Coordinates of C-alpha atoms in Angstrom, one line a residue:
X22 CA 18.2 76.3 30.8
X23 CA 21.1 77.3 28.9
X24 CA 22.3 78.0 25.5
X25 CA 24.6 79.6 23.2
X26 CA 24.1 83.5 22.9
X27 CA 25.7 85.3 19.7
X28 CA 26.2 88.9 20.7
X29 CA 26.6 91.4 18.0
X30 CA 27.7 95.3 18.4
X31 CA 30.6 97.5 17.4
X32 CA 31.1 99.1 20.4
X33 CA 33.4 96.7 22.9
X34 CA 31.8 98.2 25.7
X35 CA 28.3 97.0 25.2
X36 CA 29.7 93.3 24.2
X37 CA 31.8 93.3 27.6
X38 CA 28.7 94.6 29.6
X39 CA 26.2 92.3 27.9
X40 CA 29.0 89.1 28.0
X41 CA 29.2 89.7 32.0
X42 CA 25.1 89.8 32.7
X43 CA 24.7 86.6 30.4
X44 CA 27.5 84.7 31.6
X45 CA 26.4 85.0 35.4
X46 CA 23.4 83.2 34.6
X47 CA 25.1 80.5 32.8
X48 CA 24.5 81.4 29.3
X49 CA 27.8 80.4 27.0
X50 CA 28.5 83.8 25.0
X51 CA 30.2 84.6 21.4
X52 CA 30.8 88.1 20.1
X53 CA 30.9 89.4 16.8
X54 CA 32.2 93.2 16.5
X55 CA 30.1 93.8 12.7
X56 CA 28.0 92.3 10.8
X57 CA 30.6 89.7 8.5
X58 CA 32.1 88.3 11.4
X59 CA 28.4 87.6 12.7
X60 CA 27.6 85.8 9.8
X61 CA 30.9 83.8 9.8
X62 CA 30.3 82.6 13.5
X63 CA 26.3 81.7 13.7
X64 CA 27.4 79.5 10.4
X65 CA 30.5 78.1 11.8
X66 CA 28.8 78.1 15.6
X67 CA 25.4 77.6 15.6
X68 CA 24.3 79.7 18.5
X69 CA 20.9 79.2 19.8
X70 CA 19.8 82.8 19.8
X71 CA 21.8 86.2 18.6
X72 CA 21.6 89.6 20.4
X73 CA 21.9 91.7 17.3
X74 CA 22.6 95.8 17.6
X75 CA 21.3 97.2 14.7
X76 CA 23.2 100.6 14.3
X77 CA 26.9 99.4 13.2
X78 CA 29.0 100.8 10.6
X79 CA 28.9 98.9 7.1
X80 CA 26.2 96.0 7.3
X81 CA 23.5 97.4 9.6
X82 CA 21.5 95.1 11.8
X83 CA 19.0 94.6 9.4
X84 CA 21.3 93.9 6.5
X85 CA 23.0 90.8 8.7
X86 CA 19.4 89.7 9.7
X87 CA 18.5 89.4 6.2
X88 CA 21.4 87.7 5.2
X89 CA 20.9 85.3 8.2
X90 CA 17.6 84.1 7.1
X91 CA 18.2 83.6 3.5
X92 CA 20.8 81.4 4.7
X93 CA 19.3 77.6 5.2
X94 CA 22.1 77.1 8.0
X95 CA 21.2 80.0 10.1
X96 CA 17.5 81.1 9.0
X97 CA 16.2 79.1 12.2
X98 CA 18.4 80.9 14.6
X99 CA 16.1 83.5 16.8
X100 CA 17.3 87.1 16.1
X101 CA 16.8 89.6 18.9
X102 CA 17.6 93.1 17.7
X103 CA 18.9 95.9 20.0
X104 CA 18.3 99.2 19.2
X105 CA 17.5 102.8 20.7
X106 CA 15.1 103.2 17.3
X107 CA 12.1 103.5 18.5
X108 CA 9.8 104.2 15.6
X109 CA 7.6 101.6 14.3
X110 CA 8.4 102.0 10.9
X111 CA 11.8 100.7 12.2
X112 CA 10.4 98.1 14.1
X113 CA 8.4 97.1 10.9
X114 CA 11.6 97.2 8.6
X115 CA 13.7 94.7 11.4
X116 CA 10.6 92.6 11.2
X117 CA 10.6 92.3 7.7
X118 CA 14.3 91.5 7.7
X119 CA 14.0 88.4 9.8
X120 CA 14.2 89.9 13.7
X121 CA 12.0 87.8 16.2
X122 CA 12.0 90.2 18.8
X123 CA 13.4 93.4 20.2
X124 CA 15.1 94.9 23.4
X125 CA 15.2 98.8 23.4
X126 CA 18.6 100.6 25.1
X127 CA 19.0 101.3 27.7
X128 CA 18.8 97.0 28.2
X129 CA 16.4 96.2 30.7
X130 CA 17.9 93.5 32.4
X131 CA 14.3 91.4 33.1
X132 CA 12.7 92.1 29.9
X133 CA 16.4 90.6 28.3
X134 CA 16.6 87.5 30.1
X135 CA 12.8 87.0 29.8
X136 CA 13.4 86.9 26.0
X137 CA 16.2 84.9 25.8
X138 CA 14.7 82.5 28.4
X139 CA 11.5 82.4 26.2
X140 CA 13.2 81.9 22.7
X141 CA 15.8 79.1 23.9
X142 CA 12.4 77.1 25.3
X143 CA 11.6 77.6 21.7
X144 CA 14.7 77.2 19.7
X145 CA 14.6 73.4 21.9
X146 CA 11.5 72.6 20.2
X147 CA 12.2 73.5 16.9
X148 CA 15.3 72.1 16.8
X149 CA 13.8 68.8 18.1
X150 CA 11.2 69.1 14.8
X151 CA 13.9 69.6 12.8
X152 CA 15.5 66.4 13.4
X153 CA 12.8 64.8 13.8
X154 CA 12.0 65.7 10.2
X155 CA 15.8 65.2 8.6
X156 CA 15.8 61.7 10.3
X157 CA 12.6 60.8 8.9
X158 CA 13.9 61.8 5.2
X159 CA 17.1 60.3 5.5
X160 CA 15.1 56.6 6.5
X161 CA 13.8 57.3 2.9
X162 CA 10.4 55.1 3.9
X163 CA 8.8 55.9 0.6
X164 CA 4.7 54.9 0.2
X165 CA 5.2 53.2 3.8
X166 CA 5.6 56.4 5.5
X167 CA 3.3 58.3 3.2
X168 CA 0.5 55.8 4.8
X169 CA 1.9 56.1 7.8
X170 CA 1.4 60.0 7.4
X171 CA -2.6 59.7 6.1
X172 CA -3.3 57.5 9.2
X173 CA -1.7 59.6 11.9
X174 CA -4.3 61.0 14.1
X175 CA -3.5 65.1 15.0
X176 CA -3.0 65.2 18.5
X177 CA -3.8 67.4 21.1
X178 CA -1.4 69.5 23.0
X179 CA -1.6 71.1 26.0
X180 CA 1.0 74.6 25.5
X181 CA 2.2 76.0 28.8
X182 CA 3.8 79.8 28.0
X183 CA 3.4 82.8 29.0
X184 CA 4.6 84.9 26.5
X185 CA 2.0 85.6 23.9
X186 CA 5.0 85.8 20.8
X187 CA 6.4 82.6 21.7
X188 CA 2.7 80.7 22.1
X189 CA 1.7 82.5 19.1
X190 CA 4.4 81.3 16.9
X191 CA 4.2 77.6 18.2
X192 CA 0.0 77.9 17.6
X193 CA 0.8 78.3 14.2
X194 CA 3.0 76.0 13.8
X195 CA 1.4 72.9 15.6
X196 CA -1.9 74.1 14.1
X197 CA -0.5 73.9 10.2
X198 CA 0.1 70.3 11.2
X199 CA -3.0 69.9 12.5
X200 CA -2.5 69.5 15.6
X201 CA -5.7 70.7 18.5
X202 CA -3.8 73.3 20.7
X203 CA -4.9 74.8 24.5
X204 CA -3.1 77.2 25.7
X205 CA -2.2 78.1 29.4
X206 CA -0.1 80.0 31.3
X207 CA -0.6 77.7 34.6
X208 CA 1.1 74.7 35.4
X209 CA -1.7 73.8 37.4
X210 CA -4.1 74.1 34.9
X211 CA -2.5 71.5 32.7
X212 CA -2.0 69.4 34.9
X213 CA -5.5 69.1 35.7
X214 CA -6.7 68.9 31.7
X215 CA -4.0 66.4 31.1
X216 CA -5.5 64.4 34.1
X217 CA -9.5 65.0 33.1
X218 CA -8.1 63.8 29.5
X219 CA -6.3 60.4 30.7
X220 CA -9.2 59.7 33.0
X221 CA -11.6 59.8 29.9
X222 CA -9.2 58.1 27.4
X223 CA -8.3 54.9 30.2
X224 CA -12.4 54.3 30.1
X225 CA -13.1 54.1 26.6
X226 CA -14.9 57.4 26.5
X227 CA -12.6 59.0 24.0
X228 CA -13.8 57.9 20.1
X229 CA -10.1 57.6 17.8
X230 CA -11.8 58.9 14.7
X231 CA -11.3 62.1 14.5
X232 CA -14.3 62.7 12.2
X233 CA -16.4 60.9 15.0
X234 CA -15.0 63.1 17.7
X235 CA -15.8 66.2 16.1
X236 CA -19.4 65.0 14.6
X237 CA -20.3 64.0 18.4
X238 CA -19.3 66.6 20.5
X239 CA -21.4 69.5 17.5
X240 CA -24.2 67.4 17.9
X241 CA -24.1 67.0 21.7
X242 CA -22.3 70.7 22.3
X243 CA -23.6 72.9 19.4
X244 CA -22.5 76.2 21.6
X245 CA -18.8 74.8 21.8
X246 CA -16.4 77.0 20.0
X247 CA -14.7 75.7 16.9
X248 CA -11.1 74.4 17.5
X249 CA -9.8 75.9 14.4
X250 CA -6.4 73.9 14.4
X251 CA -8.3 70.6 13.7
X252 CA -8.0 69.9 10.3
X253 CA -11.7 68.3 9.4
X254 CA -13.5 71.4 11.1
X255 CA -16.4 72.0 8.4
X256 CA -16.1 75.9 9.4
X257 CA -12.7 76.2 7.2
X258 CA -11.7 79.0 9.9
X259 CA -8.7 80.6 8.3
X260 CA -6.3 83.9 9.7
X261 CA -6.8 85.7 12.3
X262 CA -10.1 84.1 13.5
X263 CA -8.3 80.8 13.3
X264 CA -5.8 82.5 16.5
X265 CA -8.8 83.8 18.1
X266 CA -10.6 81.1 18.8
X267 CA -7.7 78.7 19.2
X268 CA -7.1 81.1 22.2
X269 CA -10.8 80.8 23.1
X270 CA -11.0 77.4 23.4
X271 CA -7.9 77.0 24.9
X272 CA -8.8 78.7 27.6
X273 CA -12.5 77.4 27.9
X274 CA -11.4 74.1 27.8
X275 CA -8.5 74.3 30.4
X276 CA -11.3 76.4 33.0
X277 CA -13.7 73.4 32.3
X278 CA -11.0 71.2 33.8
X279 CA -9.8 73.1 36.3
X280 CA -13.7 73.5 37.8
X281 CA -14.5 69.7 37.8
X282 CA -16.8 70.1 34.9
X283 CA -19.3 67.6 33.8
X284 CA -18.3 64.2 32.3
X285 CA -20.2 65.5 28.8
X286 CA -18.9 68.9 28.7
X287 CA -15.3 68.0 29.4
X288 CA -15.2 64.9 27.0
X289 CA -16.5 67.5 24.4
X290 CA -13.4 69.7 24.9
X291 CA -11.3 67.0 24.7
X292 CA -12.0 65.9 21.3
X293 CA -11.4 69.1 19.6
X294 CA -15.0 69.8 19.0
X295 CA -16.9 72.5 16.3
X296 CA -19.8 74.4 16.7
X297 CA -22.6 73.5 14.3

């Protein structure tokens, strides 16, 4: 995968360094030497992620994240800020001002093209909702798309990542649209819930009403964690207990599949079930 990296730093040195390790693995690079011409290229450029040093003369790292998320063009872009700070107040205060993620100097060359690996997957997907959003605006469908909207069913996805930032952040997001997430960080293990689920579905086995699905599968399943991203769960689970038992039955669900588990047990799963 590639994609547009915005690198960031006053010192040439570090741009030339950090241009020549991106650029052998395909990745198209910008560079910005302080923080106004940063701002003037991820407007004018749109780059898919931006490698931003924090300690430069005039506008700071923090001050050009800031301005990069109150800025509807740009607020989307990942910000990865680089930085020998290693205090968590100053990781707090980059968090606050808008940074997705950090890589400490000296640059560990793994841990940097794990991130930007991870946060172009994501940047795809958002990117993807984005349009999928503007284009269903600009169609202007009016009450026809509002009763399209109340009769959509929340799916369920099967999320393949291994980083726990990147999963986290696409939890939350698929769950506020209420959307029944498991997580995995095995190919394999997908594969074989998406199978168990298709098998079920192409015999009839699968009820569409959501309602129903849930109802059922308490009633034959009462021990079956709540899937908290369903959005007629009874058990209004809410914060952090909402991640923790996504996560949970993620994870129980995708095992039940990948150990031929009963007929019963795995249709349960499937439906996006609640505990009683």
């Amino acid at each position: 995968m590639t994609a547009r990296i915005l690198v960031v730093d006053d010192i040439a040195a570090n741009v030339r360094l950090l241009e020549a390790k991106l650029m052998a693995e395909y990745f198209e690079v910008v560079s910005a030497s302080d923080g106004p011409g940063a701002l003037e290229i991820a407007a004018t450029q749109s780059p898919d992620i931006i490698l931003l040093d924090v300690m430069m003369p005039g506008m700071d790292g923090f001050e050009v994240a800031r301005h990069l998320k109150a800025d509807p063009k740009t607020r989307h872009i990942p910000i990865v800020m680089v930085t020998a700070l290693t205090d968590t107040e100053d990781r707090v205060r980059g968090l606050e001002a808008g940074a997705d993620d950090f890589l400490s100097k000296p640059i560990n060359d793994v841990a940097m093209f794990a991130r930007v690996r991870s946060l172009a997957r994501l940047k795809v997907m958002m990117d993807e909702l984005r349009l999928r959003h503007e284009t269903s605006g600009q169609l202007d469908l009016g009450e026809d798309q509002a009763e399209l909207e109340q009769q959509d069913d929340p799916g369920h996805i099967v999320l393949v990542e291994a980083t726990d930032f990147v999963a986290d952040k696409m939890i939350d997001y698929l769950g506020d649209a209420g959307h029944t997430v498991a997580r995995t960080t095995s190919g394999a293990a997908a594969l074989a819930w998406c199978r168990a689920a298709c098998s079920l579905r192409s015999r009839g086995r699968v009820p569409k009403n959501p309602a129903a699905r849930i109802a059922g599968a308490a009633t034959d399943h009462p021990r079956i964690p709540c899937s908290p991203v369903s959005p007629n769960c009874s058990r209004n689970c809410t914060g952090s207990s909402r991640k923790r038992a996504t996560r949970r039955s993620g994870e129980k669900g995708i095992a039940g599949a990948e150990t031929s588990a009963s007929p019963s047990r795995t249709k349960a799963m499937i439906r996006g079930t609640c505990s009683g």
